[in-house]
Amino acid sequence: MKYNINLFGNNFDCEMQVQNNALTITLVEDNQKALASYLSRVLQKYTEINPTDKNSLEVMVKKAIQVEKSMGGRMSEPKLKLPYEFAPEVKEKLIECADLQDTSATQLLIRLIDQKYQEVMNNN
């Protein structure tokens, strides 16, 4: 079953399966990369994690769980003011797409840039 899940304050599409009364959740590789990129930015605000270190997804998820348990809530991505302006029609489309995905326009834009970056870097 396809499902959208909120992990550490950000939404990701996943595949949920129930077999023998056990629930498993699987993120496709692109969403795993997006989660790793997201956590590398967000954890800087809450821990001593260094974004230049190559932390594994497992390490970052464990740190994120510890942070959320200790703070009794959800982490949030640092607010970012984009240093450029969009044409009004592009901005409207970005906001509309972000609303449909229950995220901010900035988070959506960062996710799109991360996906494109991964695509370009994997093709080299």
Tab-separated table of N, CA and C in Angstrom:
chain	number	residue	atom	x	y	z
A	1	MET	N	0.840	-1.167	0.000
A	1	MET	CA	0.000	0.000	0.000
A	1	MET	C	0.891	1.237	0.000
A	2	LYS	N	0.605	2.163	-0.880
A	2	LYS	CA	1.346	3.425	-0.888
A	2	LYS	C	0.767	4.316	0.205
A	3	TYR	N	1.676	5.021	0.893
A	3	TYR	CA	1.261	5.869	1.995
A	3	TYR	C	2.253	7.015	2.134
A	4	ASN	N	1.778	8.164	2.560
A	4	ASN	CA	2.637	9.302	2.812
A	4	ASN	C	2.853	9.373	4.317
A	5	ILE	N	4.109	9.348	4.737
A	5	ILE	CA	4.428	9.291	6.164
A	5	ILE	C	5.255	10.510	6.559
A	6	ASN	N	5.007	11.013	7.758
A	6	ASN	CA	5.766	12.148	8.268
A	6	ASN	C	6.913	11.598	9.097
A	7	LEU	N	8.135	11.823	8.614
A	7	LEU	CA	9.328	11.401	9.340
A	7	LEU	C	10.104	12.640	9.764
A	8	PHE	N	10.166	12.873	11.052
A	8	PHE	CA	10.977	13.960	11.605
A	8	PHE	C	10.582	15.327	11.057
A	9	GLY	N	9.282	15.521	10.831
A	9	GLY	CA	8.802	16.825	10.395
A	9	GLY	C	8.764	17.025	8.898
A	10	ASN	N	8.998	15.969	8.117
A	10	ASN	CA	8.926	16.083	6.658
A	10	ASN	C	8.169	14.881	6.121
A	11	ASN	N	7.433	15.078	5.038
A	11	ASN	CA	6.620	14.006	4.474
A	11	ASN	C	7.352	13.259	3.368
A	12	PHE	N	7.214	11.929	3.377
A	12	PHE	CA	7.828	11.068	2.374
A	12	PHE	C	6.827	10.009	1.945
A	13	ASP	N	6.830	9.696	0.647
A	13	ASP	CA	6.017	8.588	0.149
A	13	ASP	C	6.733	7.293	0.483
A	14	CYS	N	5.952	6.299	0.895
A	14	CYS	CA	6.543	5.013	1.235
A	14	CYS	C	5.599	3.887	0.806
A	15	GLU	N	6.077	2.691	0.943
A	15	GLU	CA	5.294	1.491	0.658
A	15	GLU	C	5.138	0.746	1.984
A	16	MET	N	3.894	0.533	2.407
A	16	MET	CA	3.632	-0.198	3.648
A	16	MET	C	3.127	-1.582	3.297
A	17	GLN	N	3.648	-2.581	4.003
A	17	GLN	CA	3.220	-3.957	3.777
A	17	GLN	C	2.964	-4.626	5.118
A	18	VAL	N	1.892	-5.406	5.169
A	18	VAL	CA	1.583	-6.193	6.363
A	18	VAL	C	1.643	-7.660	5.967
A	19	GLN	N	2.500	-8.391	6.663
A	19	GLN	CA	2.654	-9.813	6.375
A	19	GLN	C	2.903	-10.538	7.693
A	20	ASN	N	2.108	-11.559	7.965
A	20	ASN	CA	2.219	-12.334	9.213
A	20	ASN	C	2.156	-11.418	10.436
A	21	ASN	N	1.213	-10.503	10.425
A	21	ASN	CA	1.013	-9.545	11.509
A	21	ASN	C	2.234	-8.663	11.776
A	22	ALA	N	3.088	-8.484	10.783
A	22	ALA	CA	4.246	-7.598	10.903
A	22	ALA	C	4.123	-6.501	9.855
A	23	LEU	N	4.337	-5.278	10.290
A	23	LEU	CA	4.251	-4.121	9.411
A	23	LEU	C	5.662	-3.708	9.003
A	24	THR	N	5.874	-3.554	7.692
A	24	THR	CA	7.152	-3.041	7.202
A	24	THR	C	6.890	-1.789	6.375
A	25	ILE	N	7.818	-0.856	6.470
A	25	ILE	CA	7.728	0.401	5.726
A	25	ILE	C	8.994	0.512	4.885
A	26	THR	N	8.805	0.741	3.586
A	26	THR	CA	9.938	0.824	2.674
A	26	THR	C	9.911	2.171	1.966
A	27	LEU	N	11.072	2.843	1.977
A	27	LEU	CA	11.238	4.077	1.210
A	27	LEU	C	12.055	3.747	-0.027
A	28	VAL	N	11.613	4.234	-1.187
A	28	VAL	CA	12.404	4.034	-2.401
A	28	VAL	C	13.730	4.779	-2.240
A	29	GLU	N	14.716	4.412	-3.034
A	29	GLU	CA	16.061	4.969	-2.888
A	29	GLU	C	16.083	6.495	-2.977
A	30	ASP	N	15.309	7.070	-3.887
A	30	ASP	CA	15.271	8.531	-4.015
A	30	ASP	C	14.766	9.187	-2.731
A	31	ASN	N	13.751	8.578	-2.116
A	31	ASN	CA	13.227	9.131	-0.869
A	31	ASN	C	14.203	8.920	0.284
A	32	GLN	N	14.978	7.835	0.248
A	32	GLN	CA	16.012	7.631	1.264
A	32	GLN	C	17.077	8.720	1.143
A	33	LYS	N	17.466	9.045	-0.100
A	33	LYS	CA	18.444	10.111	-0.314
A	33	LYS	C	17.875	11.454	0.139
A	34	ALA	N	16.593	11.685	-0.161
A	34	ALA	CA	15.960	12.934	0.255
A	34	ALA	C	15.890	13.025	1.777
A	35	LEU	N	15.590	11.904	2.438
A	35	LEU	CA	15.542	11.876	3.897
A	35	LEU	C	16.933	12.149	4.471
A	36	ALA	N	17.957	11.536	3.897
A	36	ALA	CA	19.326	11.749	4.375
A	36	ALA	C	19.724	13.216	4.205
A	37	SER	N	19.395	13.798	3.072
A	37	SER	CA	19.711	15.206	2.822
A	37	SER	C	18.966	16.102	3.806
A	38	TYR	N	17.693	15.812	4.007
A	38	TYR	CA	16.858	16.575	4.944
A	38	TYR	C	17.431	16.487	6.359
A	39	LEU	N	17.753	15.267	6.803
A	39	LEU	CA	18.268	15.097	8.165
A	39	LEU	C	19.625	15.772	8.345
A	40	SER	N	20.452	15.756	7.305
A	40	SER	CA	21.756	16.412	7.430
A	40	SER	C	21.591	17.917	7.653
A	41	ARG	N	20.540	18.521	7.097
A	41	ARG	CA	20.271	19.950	7.321
A	41	ARG	C	19.618	20.183	8.681
A	42	VAL	N	18.620	19.370	9.011
A	42	VAL	CA	17.825	19.605	10.218
A	42	VAL	C	18.608	19.287	11.485
A	43	LEU	N	19.373	18.209	11.464
A	43	LEU	CA	20.089	17.801	12.678
A	43	LEU	C	21.126	18.831	13.117
A	44	GLN	N	21.608	19.653	12.201
A	44	GLN	CA	22.563	20.706	12.557
A	44	GLN	C	21.980	21.650	13.610
A	45	LYS	N	20.679	21.853	13.534
A	45	LYS	CA	19.994	22.768	14.448
A	45	LYS	C	19.883	22.171	15.856
A	46	TYR	N	19.877	20.831	15.956
A	46	TYR	CA	19.587	20.168	17.226
A	46	TYR	C	20.765	19.404	17.826
A	47	THR	N	21.785	19.092	17.034
A	47	THR	CA	22.904	18.281	17.523
A	47	THR	C	24.225	18.872	17.053
A	48	GLU	N	25.275	18.190	17.383
A	48	GLU	CA	26.618	18.610	16.974
A	48	GLU	C	27.010	18.003	15.629
A	49	ILE	N	26.047	17.491	14.878
A	49	ILE	CA	26.345	16.838	13.603
A	49	ILE	C	26.948	17.852	12.638
A	50	ASN	N	27.955	17.420	11.914
A	50	ASN	CA	28.638	18.276	10.953
A	50	ASN	C	28.196	17.875	9.551
A	51	PRO	N	27.655	18.796	8.754
A	51	PRO	CA	27.138	18.431	7.432
A	51	PRO	C	28.219	17.928	6.477
A	52	THR	N	29.491	18.249	6.754
A	52	THR	CA	30.547	17.766	5.871
A	52	THR	C	30.919	16.319	6.166
A	53	ASP	N	30.547	15.817	7.361
A	53	ASP	CA	30.784	14.411	7.675
A	53	ASP	C	29.827	13.548	6.870
A	54	LYS	N	30.277	12.398	6.462
A	54	LYS	CA	29.428	11.471	5.711
A	54	LYS	C	28.771	10.502	6.691
A	55	ASN	N	27.711	10.957	7.349
A	55	ASN	CA	26.980	10.111	8.279
A	55	ASN	C	26.035	9.211	7.498
A	56	SER	N	25.917	7.974	7.941
A	56	SER	CA	25.002	7.054	7.275
A	56	SER	C	23.565	7.428	7.622
A	57	LEU	N	22.653	6.977	6.792
A	57	LEU	CA	21.235	7.223	7.050
A	57	LEU	C	20.847	6.637	8.408
A	58	GLU	N	21.372	5.460	8.716
A	58	GLU	CA	21.053	4.812	9.993
A	58	GLU	C	21.484	5.686	11.176
A	59	VAL	N	22.689	6.235	11.123
A	59	VAL	CA	23.193	7.096	12.201
A	59	VAL	C	22.316	8.334	12.338
A	60	MET	N	21.976	8.948	11.209
A	60	MET	CA	21.157	10.163	11.272
A	60	MET	C	19.753	9.871	11.784
A	61	VAL	N	19.154	8.746	11.390
A	61	VAL	CA	17.813	8.389	11.875
A	61	VAL	C	17.854	8.154	13.384
A	62	LYS	N	18.890	7.457	13.863
A	62	LYS	CA	19.008	7.228	15.312
A	62	LYS	C	19.145	8.541	16.066
A	63	LYS	N	19.958	9.460	15.540
A	63	LYS	CA	20.109	10.772	16.180
A	63	LYS	C	18.797	11.539	16.160
A	64	ALA	N	18.082	11.467	15.039
A	64	ALA	CA	16.801	12.176	14.916
A	64	ALA	C	15.776	11.634	15.911
A	65	ILE	N	15.760	10.327	16.098
A	65	ILE	CA	14.842	9.725	17.084
A	65	ILE	C	15.193	10.208	18.483
A	66	GLN	N	16.484	10.231	18.812
A	66	GLN	CA	16.918	10.715	20.125
A	66	GLN	C	16.506	12.170	20.340
A	67	VAL	N	16.696	12.985	19.318
A	67	VAL	CA	16.346	14.405	19.425
A	67	VAL	C	14.854	14.559	19.669
A	68	GLU	N	14.035	13.869	18.873
A	68	GLU	CA	12.586	14.032	19.025
A	68	GLU	C	12.095	13.494	20.359
A	69	LYS	N	12.705	12.429	20.866
A	69	LYS	CA	12.320	11.917	22.190
A	69	LYS	C	12.671	12.916	23.279
A	70	SER	N	13.844	13.525	23.170
A	70	SER	CA	14.291	14.455	24.213
A	70	SER	C	13.516	15.768	24.186
A	71	MET	N	13.055	16.178	23.013
A	71	MET	CA	12.347	17.458	22.925
A	71	MET	C	10.833	17.300	23.037
A	72	GLY	N	10.338	16.078	22.969
A	72	GLY	CA	8.903	15.847	23.105
A	72	GLY	C	8.081	16.424	21.975
A	73	GLY	N	8.645	16.484	20.791
A	73	GLY	CA	7.914	17.015	19.645
A	73	GLY	C	8.628	16.687	18.353
A	74	ARG	N	8.284	17.413	17.324
A	74	ARG	CA	8.880	17.182	15.999
A	74	ARG	C	9.952	18.212	15.704
A	75	MET	N	10.992	17.760	15.027
A	75	MET	CA	12.017	18.682	14.562
A	75	MET	C	11.432	19.499	13.412
A	76	SER	N	12.060	20.617	13.129
A	76	SER	CA	11.643	21.405	11.979
A	76	SER	C	12.884	21.892	11.257
A	77	GLU	N	12.734	22.058	9.963
A	77	GLU	CA	13.850	22.510	9.152
A	77	GLU	C	14.123	23.980	9.446
A	78	PRO	N	15.396	24.355	9.497
A	78	PRO	CA	15.697	25.775	9.708
A	78	PRO	C	15.033	26.624	8.625
A	79	LYS	N	14.509	27.752	9.030
A	79	LYS	CA	13.862	28.648	8.066
A	79	LYS	C	14.917	29.246	7.160
A	80	LEU	N	14.591	29.341	5.914
A	80	LEU	CA	15.555	29.792	4.921
A	80	LEU	C	14.885	30.826	4.032
A	81	LYS	N	15.479	31.979	3.944
A	81	LYS	CA	14.990	33.018	3.033
A	81	LYS	C	15.763	32.873	1.737
A	82	LEU	N	15.050	32.587	0.679
A	82	LEU	CA	15.708	32.384	-0.602
A	82	LEU	C	16.231	33.712	-1.133
A	83	PRO	N	17.454	33.704	-1.672
A	83	PRO	CA	18.082	34.964	-2.080
A	83	PRO	C	17.679	35.452	-3.466
A	84	TYR	N	16.570	34.995	-3.981
A	84	TYR	CA	16.157	35.426	-5.310
A	84	TYR	C	14.633	35.385	-5.400
A	85	GLU	N	14.127	36.039	-6.405
A	85	GLU	CA	12.679	36.126	-6.601
A	85	GLU	C	12.253	35.265	-7.782
A	86	PHE	N	11.019	34.791	-7.725
A	86	PHE	CA	10.429	34.026	-8.815
A	86	PHE	C	9.396	34.889	-9.514
A	87	ALA	N	9.145	34.552	-10.770
A	87	ALA	CA	8.030	35.189	-11.475
A	87	ALA	C	6.749	34.808	-10.728
A	88	PRO	N	5.773	35.719	-10.656
A	88	PRO	CA	4.555	35.444	-9.886
A	88	PRO	C	3.866	34.133	-10.253
A	89	GLU	N	3.804	33.798	-11.550
A	89	GLU	CA	3.121	32.558	-11.936
A	89	GLU	C	3.894	31.318	-11.483
A	90	VAL	N	5.226	31.397	-11.468
A	90	VAL	CA	6.043	30.277	-10.985
A	90	VAL	C	5.874	30.131	-9.471
A	91	LYS	N	5.874	31.252	-8.787
A	91	LYS	CA	5.700	31.246	-7.337
A	91	LYS	C	4.346	30.641	-6.963
A	92	GLU	N	3.284	30.988	-7.695
A	92	GLU	CA	1.953	30.436	-7.429
A	92	GLU	C	1.944	28.923	-7.624
A	93	LYS	N	2.587	28.442	-8.703
A	93	LYS	CA	2.653	26.998	-8.957
A	93	LYS	C	3.433	26.292	-7.858
A	94	LEU	N	4.529	26.879	-7.427
A	94	LEU	CA	5.342	26.297	-6.365
A	94	LEU	C	4.543	26.195	-5.070
A	95	ILE	N	3.846	27.248	-4.715
A	95	ILE	CA	3.033	27.252	-3.497
A	95	ILE	C	1.899	26.234	-3.604
A	96	GLU	N	1.257	26.159	-4.769
A	96	GLU	CA	0.173	25.194	-4.976
A	96	GLU	C	0.686	23.763	-4.842
A	97	CYS	N	1.818	23.468	-5.464
A	97	CYS	CA	2.412	22.125	-5.368
A	97	CYS	C	2.787	21.801	-3.925
A	98	ALA	N	3.344	22.782	-3.224
A	98	ALA	CA	3.739	22.572	-1.831
A	98	ALA	C	2.508	22.288	-0.965
A	99	ASP	N	1.429	23.030	-1.182
A	99	ASP	CA	0.197	22.801	-0.421
A	99	ASP	C	-0.350	21.397	-0.660
A	100	LEU	N	-0.295	20.947	-1.908
A	100	LEU	CA	-0.779	19.603	-2.224
A	100	LEU	C	0.041	18.523	-1.529
A	101	GLN	N	1.323	18.812	-1.261
A	101	GLN	CA	2.196	17.845	-0.609
A	101	GLN	C	2.338	18.112	0.886
A	102	ASP	N	1.548	19.044	1.402
A	102	ASP	CA	1.532	19.386	2.821
A	102	ASP	C	2.934	19.726	3.334
A	103	THR	N	3.607	20.606	2.610
A	103	THR	CA	4.947	21.054	2.974
A	103	THR	C	5.073	22.531	2.616
A	104	SER	N	6.172	23.141	2.992
A	104	SER	CA	6.361	24.552	2.632
A	104	SER	C	6.965	24.639	1.241
A	105	ALA	N	6.790	25.783	0.610
A	105	ALA	CA	7.348	25.990	-0.721
A	105	ALA	C	8.870	25.889	-0.684
A	106	THR	N	9.472	26.393	0.374
A	106	THR	CA	10.927	26.314	0.504
A	106	THR	C	11.384	24.859	0.617
A	107	GLN	N	10.697	24.065	1.443
A	107	GLN	CA	11.071	22.654	1.581
A	107	GLN	C	10.908	21.922	0.257
A	108	LEU	N	9.847	22.214	-0.471
A	108	LEU	CA	9.627	21.578	-1.769
A	108	LEU	C	10.740	21.963	-2.734
A	109	LEU	N	11.090	23.223	-2.759
A	109	LEU	CA	12.156	23.684	-3.649
A	109	LEU	C	13.489	23.027	-3.291
A	110	ILE	N	13.792	22.928	-2.012
A	110	ILE	CA	15.029	22.268	-1.573
A	110	ILE	C	15.022	20.805	-1.993
A	111	ARG	N	13.872	20.143	-1.835
A	111	ARG	CA	13.768	18.732	-2.231
A	111	ARG	C	13.989	18.572	-3.737
A	112	LEU	N	13.401	19.466	-4.526
A	112	LEU	CA	13.588	19.407	-5.980
A	112	LEU	C	15.044	19.638	-6.364
A	113	ILE	N	15.681	20.591	-5.708
A	113	ILE	CA	17.096	20.861	-5.988
A	113	ILE	C	17.945	19.665	-5.582
A	114	ASP	N	17.658	19.073	-4.413
A	114	ASP	CA	18.397	17.882	-3.972
A	114	ASP	C	18.252	16.734	-4.968
A	115	GLN	N	17.024	16.514	-5.451
A	115	GLN	CA	16.791	15.435	-6.416
A	115	GLN	C	17.578	15.681	-7.693
A	116	LYS	N	17.559	16.909	-8.180
A	116	LYS	CA	18.285	17.237	-9.412
A	116	LYS	C	19.787	17.106	-9.190
A	117	TYR	N	20.271	17.545	-8.042
A	117	TYR	CA	21.690	17.423	-7.713
A	117	TYR	C	22.117	15.950	-7.713
A	118	GLN	N	21.313	15.102	-7.055
A	118	GLN	CA	21.629	13.665	-7.007
A	118	GLN	C	21.645	13.082	-8.429
A	119	GLU	N	20.679	13.491	-9.230
A	119	GLU	CA	20.579	13.004	-10.616
A	119	GLU	C	21.826	13.397	-11.417
A	120	VAL	N	22.241	14.642	-11.290
A	120	VAL	CA	23.409	15.131	-12.026
A	120	VAL	C	24.683	14.463	-11.513
A	121	MET	N	24.832	14.368	-10.204
A	121	MET	CA	26.052	13.796	-9.627
A	121	MET	C	26.166	12.303	-9.910
A	122	ASN	N	25.057	11.591	-10.017
A	122	ASN	CA	25.083	10.158	-10.297
A	122	ASN	C	25.376	9.895	-11.766
A	123	ASN	N	25.187	10.881	-12.633
A	123	ASN	CA	25.440	10.709	-14.060
A	123	ASN	C	26.888	11.016	-14.427
A	124	ASN	N	27.677	11.515	-13.490
A	124	ASN	CA	29.096	11.830	-13.774
A	124	ASN	C	29.972	10.624	-13.599
